[in-house]
PDB file of C-alpha atoms in Angstrom:
ATOM      1  CA  MET U  13      29.660 164.915  73.397  1.00 83.00           C
ATOM      2  CA  GLY U  14      30.881 167.533  70.516  1.00 86.00           C
ATOM      3  CA  LEU U  15      32.724 169.235  72.523  1.00 83.00           C
ATOM      4  CA  THR U  16      34.723 166.561  74.554  1.00 82.00           C
ATOM      5  CA  LEU U  17      35.476 164.766  70.941  1.00 86.00           C
ATOM      6  CA  LEU U  18      37.401 167.768  69.888  1.00 84.00           C
ATOM      7  CA  TYR U  19      39.576 167.923  73.083  1.00 81.00           C
ATOM      8  CA  LEU U  20      40.098 164.379  72.610  1.00 82.00           C
ATOM      9  CA  ILE U  21      41.942 164.902  69.381  1.00 85.00           C
ATOM     10  CA  ALA U  22      43.924 168.143  71.025  1.00 80.00           C
ATOM     11  CA  GLU U  23      45.213 165.996  73.697  1.00 77.00           C
ATOM     12  CA  VAL U  24      46.136 163.031  72.092  1.00 84.00           C
ATOM     13  CA  ILE U  25      48.399 165.188  69.738  1.00 84.00           C
ATOM     14  CA  GLY U  26      49.555 167.110  72.649  1.00 79.00           C
ATOM     15  CA  GLY U  27      50.396 164.236  74.466  1.00 78.00           C
ATOM     16  CA  ILE U  28      52.350 162.899  72.102  1.00 83.00           C
ATOM     17  CA  TRP U  29      54.260 165.963  71.402  1.00 81.00           C
ATOM     18  CA  THR U  30      54.841 167.294  74.445  1.00 76.00           C
ATOM     19  CA  LYS U  31      55.465 163.481  75.862  1.00 75.00           C
ATOM     20  CA  SER U  32      53.604 163.954  78.695  1.00 72.00           C
ATOM     21  CA  LEU U  33      51.617 160.930  80.198  1.00 70.00           C
ATOM     22  CA  ALA U  34      48.954 163.436  82.306  1.00 65.00           C
ATOM     23  CA  LEU U  35      47.664 164.408  79.118  1.00 71.00           C
ATOM     24  CA  LEU U  36      47.417 161.111  77.306  1.00 75.00           C
ATOM     25  CA  ALA U  37      46.013 159.499  80.860  1.00 68.00           C
ATOM     26  CA  ASP U  38      43.236 162.183  80.562  1.00 67.00           C
ATOM     27  CA  ALA U  39      42.810 161.917  77.153  1.00 76.00           C
ATOM     28  CA  GLY U  40      42.042 158.077  77.831  1.00 71.00           C
ATOM     29  CA  HIS U  41      39.865 159.461  80.311  1.00 66.00           C
ATOM     30  CA  MET U  42      38.151 161.522  77.866  1.00 73.00           C
ATOM     31  CA  LEU U  43      37.464 158.653  75.664  1.00 77.00           C
ATOM     32  CA  THR U  44      34.997 157.318  78.226  1.00 70.00           C
ATOM     33  CA  ASP U  45      33.948 160.458  78.252  1.00 73.00           C
ATOM     34  CA  VAL U  46      33.273 160.403  74.805  1.00 81.00           C
ATOM     35  CA  GLY U  47      31.307 156.778  74.639  1.00 75.00           C
ATOM     36  CA  GLY U  48      29.401 157.155  78.045  1.00 73.00           C
ATOM     37  CA  LEU U  49      28.002 160.389  76.277  1.00 78.00           C
ATOM     38  CA  ALA U  50      27.329 158.606  73.860  1.00 83.00           C
ATOM     39  CA  PHE U  51      25.913 155.335  75.237  1.00 75.00           C
ATOM     40  CA  ALA U  52      23.559 157.763  76.982  1.00 75.00           C
ATOM     41  CA  LEU U  53      22.841 159.654  74.349  1.00 81.00           C
ATOM     42  CA  ILE U  54      21.206 155.951  72.494  1.00 82.00           C
ATOM     43  CA  ALA U  55      20.230 154.924  76.057  1.00 78.00           C
ATOM     44  CA  ILE U  56      18.078 157.872  75.793  1.00 77.00           C
ATOM     45  CA  LYS U  57      16.582 157.691  72.324  1.00 82.00           C
ATOM     46  CA  LEU U  58      16.085 153.958  73.324  1.00 80.00           C
ATOM     47  CA  ALA U  59      14.343 154.577  76.280  1.00 76.00           C
ATOM     48  CA  GLU U  60      11.845 156.854  74.321  1.00 78.00           C
ATOM     49  CA  ARG U  61      10.550 153.848  72.162  1.00 83.00           C
ATOM     50  CA  LYS U  62       6.703 152.424  73.545  1.00 83.00           C
ATOM     51  CA  ALA U  63       6.536 148.900  75.349  1.00 80.00           C
ATOM     52  CA  THR U  64       5.809 146.208  72.811  1.00 84.00           C
ATOM     53  CA  PRO U  65       4.748 141.948  72.938  1.00 86.00           C
ATOM     54  CA  GLU U  66       8.438 141.404  73.208  1.00 85.00           C
ATOM     55  CA  LYS U  67       9.523 144.691  75.252  1.00 83.00           C
ATOM     56  CA  THR U  68       7.133 144.798  77.771  1.00 81.00           C
ATOM     57  CA  PHE U  69       8.651 146.874  79.731  1.00 79.00           C
ATOM     58  CA  GLY U  70      10.116 148.545  77.051  1.00 81.00           C
ATOM     59  CA  TYR U  71      13.516 149.249  76.701  1.00 82.00           C
ATOM     60  CA  TYR U  72      14.408 151.452  79.883  1.00 79.00           C
ATOM     61  CA  ARG U  73      17.071 148.745  80.727  1.00 83.00           C
ATOM     62  CA  ALA U  74      18.824 150.383  77.740  1.00 82.00           C
ATOM     63  CA  GLU U  75      20.283 153.179  80.307  1.00 80.00           C
ATOM     64  CA  ILE U  76      21.881 150.610  82.493  1.00 85.00           C
ATOM     65  CA  LEU U  77      23.692 148.319  80.327  1.00 85.00           C
ATOM     66  CA  ALA U  78      25.038 151.985  79.252  1.00 80.00           C
ATOM     67  CA  ALA U  79      25.909 152.728  82.247  1.00 80.00           C
ATOM     68  CA  LEU U  80      27.422 149.270  83.017  1.00 86.00           C
ATOM     69  CA  ALA U  81      29.234 149.181  79.588  1.00 82.00           C
ATOM     70  CA  ASN U  82      30.985 152.545  80.740  1.00 77.00           C
ATOM     71  CA  ALA U  83      32.355 151.720  84.052  1.00 82.00           C
ATOM     72  CA  VAL U  84      33.897 148.346  82.869  1.00 85.00           C
ATOM     73  CA  ILE U  85      35.694 150.391  80.045  1.00 78.00           C
ATOM     74  CA  LEU U  86      36.803 152.797  82.535  1.00 77.00           C
ATOM     75  CA  ILE U  87      38.428 150.652  85.131  1.00 84.00           C
ATOM     76  CA  GLY U  88      40.203 149.118  82.083  1.00 82.00           C
ATOM     77  CA  ILE U  89      41.581 152.790  81.644  1.00 76.00           C
ATOM     78  CA  SER U  90      42.601 153.239  84.883  1.00 79.00           C
ATOM     79  CA  LEU U  91      44.103 150.114  85.684  1.00 85.00           C
ATOM     80  CA  TYR U  92      46.452 151.045  82.371  1.00 79.00           C
ATOM     81  CA  ILE U  93      47.335 154.372  83.496  1.00 77.00           C
ATOM     82  CA  LEU U  94      48.670 153.267  86.471  1.00 84.00           C
ATOM     83  CA  TYR U  95      50.615 150.457  84.885  1.00 84.00           C
ATOM     84  CA  GLU U  96      51.933 153.386  82.733  1.00 78.00           C
ATOM     85  CA  ALA U  97      52.831 155.672  85.469  1.00 79.00           C
ATOM     86  CA  TYR U  98      54.405 152.784  87.343  1.00 84.00           C
ATOM     87  CA  LEU U  99      56.808 152.793  84.008  1.00 81.00           C
ATOM     88  CA  ARG U 100      56.896 156.377  83.924  1.00 77.00           C
ATOM     89  CA  PHE U 101      58.112 156.567  86.998  1.00 81.00           C
ATOM     90  CA  ARG U 102      61.368 154.351  86.899  1.00 81.00           C
ATOM     91  CA  ASN U 103      62.192 156.418  84.078  1.00 78.00           C
ATOM     92  CA  PRO U 104      60.279 159.911  83.715  1.00 75.00           C
ATOM     93  CA  PRO U 105      61.180 161.572  79.928  1.00 70.00           C
ATOM     94  CA  GLU U 106      61.221 165.062  79.888  1.00 71.00           C
ATOM     95  CA  VAL U 107      57.763 166.489  78.722  1.00 70.00           C
ATOM     96  CA  GLU U 108      56.960 170.233  77.653  1.00 72.00           C
ATOM     97  CA  SER U 109      55.430 171.366  80.212  1.00 75.00           C
ATOM     98  CA  LYS U 110      54.192 174.624  78.567  1.00 77.00           C
ATOM     99  CA  SER U 111      52.333 173.350  76.242  1.00 75.00           C
ATOM    100  CA  MET U 112      51.349 171.041  78.378  1.00 75.00           C
ATOM    101  CA  LEU U 113      49.586 174.381  80.079  1.00 80.00           C
ATOM    102  CA  VAL U 114      47.954 175.579  77.266  1.00 82.00           C
ATOM    103  CA  ILE U 115      46.237 172.128  76.426  1.00 79.00           C
ATOM    104  CA  ALA U 116      44.960 171.487  79.850  1.00 80.00           C
ATOM    105  CA  SER U 117      43.720 175.046  80.489  1.00 86.00           C
ATOM    106  CA  ILE U 118      41.282 175.093  77.275  1.00 84.00           C
ATOM    107  CA  GLY U 119      40.006 171.108  78.843  1.00 80.00           C
ATOM    108  CA  LEU U 120      39.261 173.030  81.771  1.00 86.00           C
ATOM    109  CA  VAL U 121      36.615 175.518  80.132  1.00 88.00           C
ATOM    110  CA  ILE U 122      35.534 172.768  78.153  1.00 85.00           C
ATOM    111  CA  ASN U 123      35.254 170.377  81.023  1.00 82.00           C
ATOM    112  CA  LEU U 124      33.500 173.518  82.829  1.00 89.00           C
ATOM    113  CA  VAL U 125      31.009 174.089  79.782  1.00 88.00           C
ATOM    114  CA  GLY U 126      30.220 170.138  79.537  1.00 84.00           C
ATOM    115  CA  MET U 127      29.479 169.801  83.516  1.00 85.00           C
ATOM    116  CA  TYR U 128      27.078 172.698  83.227  1.00 87.00           C
ATOM    117  CA  ILE U 129      25.110 171.224  80.192  1.00 84.00           C
ATOM    118  CA  LEU U 130      24.788 168.020  82.387  1.00 81.00           C
ATOM    119  CA  ARG U 131      24.319 168.976  85.707  1.00 79.00           C
ATOM    120  CA  LYS U 132      20.130 169.659  85.439  1.00 75.00           C
ATOM    121  CA  GLY U 133      19.842 165.714  84.515  1.00 71.00           C
ATOM    122  CA  SER U 134      22.242 163.768  86.623  1.00 69.00           C
ATOM    123  CA  ASN U 135      19.924 163.734  89.864  1.00 68.00           C
ATOM    124  CA  ASP U 136      17.161 162.275  87.888  1.00 67.00           C
ATOM    125  CA  SER U 137      18.976 159.116  86.193  1.00 71.00           C
ATOM    126  CA  LEU U 138      21.914 157.026  86.730  1.00 70.00           C
ATOM    127  CA  ASN U 139      22.926 157.428  83.058  1.00 71.00           C
ATOM    128  CA  MET U 140      23.292 161.311  82.737  1.00 75.00           C
ATOM    129  CA  LYS U 141      24.691 161.134  86.838  1.00 74.00           C
ATOM    130  CA  GLY U 142      27.592 158.486  85.282  1.00 72.00           C
ATOM    131  CA  ALA U 143      27.966 160.892  82.400  1.00 73.00           C
ATOM    132  CA  TYR U 144      28.281 164.003  84.512  1.00 78.00           C
ATOM    133  CA  PHE U 145      30.891 162.374  86.826  1.00 74.00           C
ATOM    134  CA  GLU U 146      32.581 161.232  83.751  1.00 72.00           C
ATOM    135  CA  VAL U 147      32.937 165.106  83.348  1.00 76.00           C
ATOM    136  CA  LEU U 148      33.783 166.671  86.595  1.00 76.00           C
ATOM    137  CA  SER U 149      36.682 164.018  87.250  1.00 72.00           C
ATOM    138  CA  ASP U 150      37.996 165.333  83.736  1.00 74.00           C
ATOM    139  CA  MET U 151      37.596 168.844  85.206  1.00 78.00           C
ATOM    140  CA  LEU U 152      39.813 168.360  88.099  1.00 73.00           C
ATOM    141  CA  THR U 153      42.565 166.179  86.150  1.00 73.00           C
ATOM    142  CA  SER U 154      42.826 169.693  84.102  1.00 77.00           C
ATOM    143  CA  ILE U 155      42.822 171.273  87.317  1.00 79.00           C
ATOM    144  CA  GLY U 156      45.927 168.172  87.870  1.00 75.00           C
ATOM    145  CA  VAL U 157      47.565 168.677  85.002  1.00 78.00           C
ATOM    146  CA  ILE U 158      47.509 172.281  85.202  1.00 84.00           C
ATOM    147  CA  VAL U 159      49.366 172.152  88.556  1.00 83.00           C
ATOM    148  CA  ALA U 160      52.166 169.133  87.428  1.00 81.00           C
ATOM    149  CA  GLY U 161      53.065 171.777  84.464  1.00 82.00           C
ATOM    150  CA  VAL U 162      53.569 174.625  86.382  1.00 86.00           C
ATOM    151  CA  ILE U 163      55.736 172.254  88.746  1.00 86.00           C
ATOM    152  CA  MET U 164      57.603 170.688  85.775  1.00 83.00           C
ATOM    153  CA  TRP U 165      58.092 174.264  84.326  1.00 84.00           C
ATOM    154  CA  THR U 166      59.191 176.109  87.365  1.00 85.00           C
ATOM    155  CA  THR U 167      61.615 173.111  88.424  1.00 85.00           C
ATOM    156  CA  GLY U 168      61.931 170.940  86.092  1.00 81.00           C
ATOM    157  CA  TRP U 169      60.880 167.725  88.442  1.00 83.00           C
ATOM    158  CA  TYR U 170      59.384 165.601  85.739  1.00 79.00           C
ATOM    159  CA  TYR U 171      58.095 163.435  88.557  1.00 83.00           C
ATOM    160  CA  ALA U 172      55.277 165.402  88.698  1.00 83.00           C
ATOM    161  CA  ASP U 173      53.861 164.095  85.441  1.00 76.00           C
ATOM    162  CA  PRO U 174      53.783 159.688  86.305  1.00 80.00           C
ATOM    163  CA  ILE U 175      52.994 160.769  90.300  1.00 84.00           C
ATOM    164  CA  LEU U 176      49.679 162.892  88.422  1.00 79.00           C
ATOM    165  CA  SER U 177      48.330 160.490  86.112  1.00 75.00           C
ATOM    166  CA  ALA U 178      48.516 157.611  88.865  1.00 83.00           C
ATOM    167  CA  GLY U 179      46.181 160.486  90.959  1.00 83.00           C
ATOM    168  CA  ILE U 180      44.214 160.254  88.102  1.00 76.00           C
ATOM    169  CA  GLY U 181      43.918 156.581  87.641  1.00 77.00           C
ATOM    170  CA  LEU U 182      43.501 156.471  91.775  1.00 84.00           C
ATOM    171  CA  PHE U 183      40.643 159.201  91.447  1.00 79.00           C
ATOM    172  CA  ILE U 184      37.968 157.204  88.336  1.00 77.00           C
ATOM    173  CA  LEU U 185      38.505 153.733  90.321  1.00 84.00           C
ATOM    174  CA  PRO U 186      36.106 153.999  93.589  1.00 84.00           C
ATOM    175  CA  ARG U 187      33.341 156.476  91.278  1.00 77.00           C
ATOM    176  CA  THR U 188      33.542 154.217  88.911  1.00 81.00           C
ATOM    177  CA  TRP U 189      33.568 151.476  91.515  1.00 87.00           C
ATOM    178  CA  ILE U 190      30.232 153.064  92.816  1.00 85.00           C
ATOM    179  CA  LEU U 191      28.872 153.211  89.364  1.00 82.00           C
ATOM    180  CA  LEU U 192      29.248 149.814  88.184  1.00 88.00           C
ATOM    181  CA  LYS U 193      28.121 148.422  91.864  1.00 90.00           C
ATOM    182  CA  ASP U 194      24.469 150.426  90.734  1.00 87.00           C
ATOM    183  CA  ALA U 195      24.607 149.453  87.465  1.00 87.00           C
ATOM    184  CA  VAL U 196      24.612 145.941  88.638  1.00 91.00           C
ATOM    185  CA  SER U 197      22.482 145.652  90.976  1.00 90.00           C
ATOM    186  CA  ILE U 198      19.816 147.416  89.456  1.00 89.00           C
ATOM    187  CA  LEU U 199      20.080 144.646  86.526  1.00 90.00           C
ATOM    188  CA  LEU U 200      19.871 141.911  89.086  1.00 90.00           C
ATOM    189  CA  GLU U 201      16.529 143.013  90.119  1.00 89.00           C
ATOM    190  CA  GLY U 202      18.560 144.898  93.968  1.00 90.00           C
ATOM    191  CA  THR U 203      15.957 146.725  96.021  1.00 91.00           C
ATOM    192  CA  PRO U 204      16.682 150.057  95.051  1.00 90.00           C
ATOM    193  CA  ALA U 205      18.713 152.226  97.324  1.00 85.00           C
ATOM    194  CA  ASP U 206      15.928 154.597  98.290  1.00 83.00           C
ATOM    195  CA  VAL U 207      13.225 152.096  99.587  1.00 90.00           C
ATOM    196  CA  ASN U 208      13.203 150.676 102.853  1.00 91.00           C
ATOM    197  CA  LEU U 209      11.322 146.943 102.141  1.00 92.00           C
ATOM    198  CA  GLY U 210      10.972 146.734 105.980  1.00 92.00           C
ATOM    199  CA  SER U 211       9.010 150.169 105.699  1.00 94.00           C
ATOM    200  CA  LEU U 212       7.368 149.947 102.732  1.00 94.00           C
ATOM    201  CA  ARG U 213       5.586 146.142 104.042  1.00 94.00           C
ATOM    202  CA  GLU U 214       4.506 147.721 107.526  1.00 94.00           C
ATOM    203  CA  ALA U 215       3.159 150.929 106.001  1.00 93.00           C
ATOM    204  CA  MET U 216       0.522 147.818 103.793  1.00 95.00           C
ATOM    205  CA  VAL U 217      -0.017 145.890 106.774  1.00 94.00           C
ATOM    206  CA  LYS U 218      -1.445 149.205 108.930  1.00 93.00           C
ATOM    207  CA  LEU U 219      -3.649 149.861 106.111  1.00 94.00           C
ATOM    208  CA  PRO U 220      -7.360 149.184 106.739  1.00 93.00           C
ATOM    209  CA  GLY U 221      -8.582 145.735 105.183  1.00 93.00           C
ATOM    210  CA  VAL U 222      -5.011 144.184 104.958  1.00 93.00           C
ATOM    211  CA  ALA U 223      -4.457 141.279 107.064  1.00 92.00           C
ATOM    212  CA  ASP U 224      -0.728 140.268 105.753  1.00 91.00           C
ATOM    213  CA  VAL U 225       1.377 140.719 102.900  1.00 93.00           C
ATOM    214  CA  HIS U 226       4.435 138.220 101.777  1.00 91.00           C
ATOM    215  CA  ASP U 227       6.071 137.399  98.792  1.00 91.00           C
ATOM    216  CA  LEU U 228       7.141 141.402  98.544  1.00 94.00           C
ATOM    217  CA  HIS U 229       9.274 142.229  95.690  1.00 94.00           C
ATOM    218  CA  VAL U 230      10.809 145.881  94.363  1.00 94.00           C
ATOM    219  CA  TRP U 231      13.115 146.278  91.838  1.00 93.00           C
ATOM    220  CA  SER U 232      14.195 149.226  89.157  1.00 90.00           C
ATOM    221  CA  LEU U 233      13.389 149.316  85.846  1.00 86.00           C
ATOM    222  CA  THR U 234      15.776 152.671  85.899  1.00 82.00           C
ATOM    223  CA  SER U 235      16.974 155.096  87.486  1.00 76.00           C
ATOM    224  CA  GLY U 236      13.903 156.380  89.289  1.00 77.00           C
ATOM    225  CA  VAL U 237      11.565 154.138  87.662  1.00 86.00           C
ATOM    226  CA  ASN U 238      10.859 151.149  90.829  1.00 91.00           C
ATOM    227  CA  ALA U 239       8.169 148.414  90.204  1.00 93.00           C
ATOM    228  CA  MET U 240       6.684 146.817  93.070  1.00 95.00           C
ATOM    229  CA  SER U 241       5.141 143.079  93.036  1.00 94.00           C
ATOM    230  CA  ALA U 242       3.472 141.317  96.283  1.00 94.00           C
ATOM    231  CA  HIS U 243       0.422 139.173  97.717  1.00 93.00           C
ATOM    232  CA  VAL U 244      -2.190 140.836 100.249  1.00 93.00           C
ATOM    233  CA  VAL U 245      -4.091 138.808 102.417  1.00 92.00           C
ATOM    234  CA  LEU U 246      -7.435 140.310 103.033  1.00 93.00           C
ATOM    235  CA  GLN U 247      -9.095 141.067 106.150  1.00 91.00           C
ATOM    236  CA  GLU U 248     -12.837 138.358 106.292  1.00 85.00           C
ATOM    237  CA  THR U 249     -15.161 142.106 105.920  1.00 84.00           C
ATOM    238  CA  ALA U 250     -11.953 143.863 103.611  1.00 86.00           C
ATOM    239  CA  ALA U 251     -14.005 145.262 100.093  1.00 91.00           C
ATOM    240  CA  ALA U 252     -10.556 144.421  97.273  1.00 91.00           C
ATOM    241  CA  ASN U 253     -11.124 147.257  95.688  1.00 93.00           C
ATOM    242  CA  GLU U 254     -10.716 149.830  98.630  1.00 93.00           C
ATOM    243  CA  VAL U 255      -7.839 147.903  99.715  1.00 93.00           C
ATOM    244  CA  LEU U 256      -6.295 147.582  96.557  1.00 93.00           C
ATOM    245  CA  LYS U 257      -6.624 151.422  95.801  1.00 94.00           C
ATOM    246  CA  SER U 258      -5.223 152.470  99.211  1.00 94.00           C
ATOM    247  CA  ILE U 259      -2.182 150.073  98.633  1.00 94.00           C
ATOM    248  CA  ASP U 260      -1.511 151.545  95.221  1.00 93.00           C
ATOM    249  CA  ASP U 261      -2.021 155.195  96.514  1.00 92.00           C
ATOM    250  CA  GLN U 262       0.503 154.465  99.807  1.00 92.00           C
ATOM    251  CA  VAL U 263       3.105 152.664  98.093  1.00 92.00           C
ATOM    252  CA  LYS U 264       3.469 155.575  94.901  1.00 90.00           C
ATOM    253  CA  LYS U 265       3.084 158.789  97.118  1.00 89.00           C
ATOM    254  CA  SER U 266       5.707 157.559 100.308  1.00 90.00           C
ATOM    255  CA  PHE U 267       8.004 154.557  98.454  1.00 90.00           C
ATOM    256  CA  LYS U 268       8.954 156.131  95.370  1.00 84.00           C
ATOM    257  CA  ILE U 269       6.945 153.353  93.633  1.00 92.00           C
ATOM    258  CA  SER U 270       5.987 153.843  89.534  1.00 88.00           C
ATOM    259  CA  HIS U 271       4.496 150.564  88.867  1.00 90.00           C
ATOM    260  CA  THR U 272       2.391 147.753  90.743  1.00 93.00           C
ATOM    261  CA  THR U 273       1.427 144.312  90.361  1.00 93.00           C
ATOM    262  CA  ILE U 274      -0.623 142.882  93.396  1.00 94.00           C
ATOM    263  CA  GLN U 275      -2.294 139.685  94.735  1.00 93.00           C
ATOM    264  CA  LEU U 276      -5.017 139.828  96.671  1.00 92.00           C
ATOM    265  CA  GLU U 277      -5.965 136.473  98.693  1.00 91.00           C
ATOM    266  CA  THR U 278      -8.850 135.760 101.315  1.00 88.00           C
ATOM    267  CA  PRO U 279      -7.267 133.630 104.690  1.00 84.00           C
ATOM    268  CA  ASP U 280      -8.318 130.697 103.563  1.00 82.00           C
ATOM    269  CA  TYR U 281      -6.184 130.242 100.552  1.00 80.00           C
ATOM    270  CA  GLN U 282      -2.730 128.050 100.576  1.00 67.00           C
ATOM    271  CA  GLU U 283      -0.104 130.025  99.004  1.00 65.00           C
ATOM    272  CA  GLN U 284       1.873 126.389  97.672  1.00 60.00           C
ATOM    273  CA  GLU U 285       5.337 128.838  98.148  1.00 64.00           C
ATOM    274  CA  THR U 286       6.138 132.101  99.526  1.00 64.00           C
ATOM    275  CA  HIS U 287       9.161 133.197  98.951  1.00 64.00           C
ATOM    276  CA  LEU U 288      10.157 136.389 100.948  1.00 66.00           C
TER     277      LEU U 288
END
């Protein structure tokens, strides 16, 4: 976060000095990186807090709120970059391409270091994945800025600056949309993408002592922490504790579920309302 913040300041100064929208666009993106990394750090610290009577699941959702805020900010900046690129495409200013090249090259090195730091955690957390993608996209845009700088330096074709800026904005939007969609899905208690609800139900029904399964729900507390609740109808001769243990073992082993709440019912028990 410290490296990104220092380079953000350098890009803002360099973008104003060189009149490069590409640098300013990348600086806007770097601003979301700083915010995203700060959100990620705060969310990690909050998630470490223990559950309380008021927050019985703890503070896991802080990570998802951070990812959501990061995505919303990034979409807004992307749209602004596209608007500024349109204005500059109509009347492109002269750009100090040599200075732009130097600043972008420094940024490339910083982004490569940031990617190395964040890469390991990006596979385990939506929050860290969002932060990693921020730095990855900055690395790619730094390469793009260098290419645009070379074009303007060698040919004097200053349309390269707004064209690249528009490319940065268009590159950010779809990736950010995916991050936003994933975060919203978790907040809406959607079924996790890595859990097949039909297969889960089928596996539970096949277990000894299970007659039927209804009101089956699976949701994510945060990335990689899935919870499940279900009503299980027992066969007449089933041993409740054995069935409960076999279900718990099966879903945790085969379906990436960390927390289970299972209501056991006898065949003659009539639920007033079945939801799913």
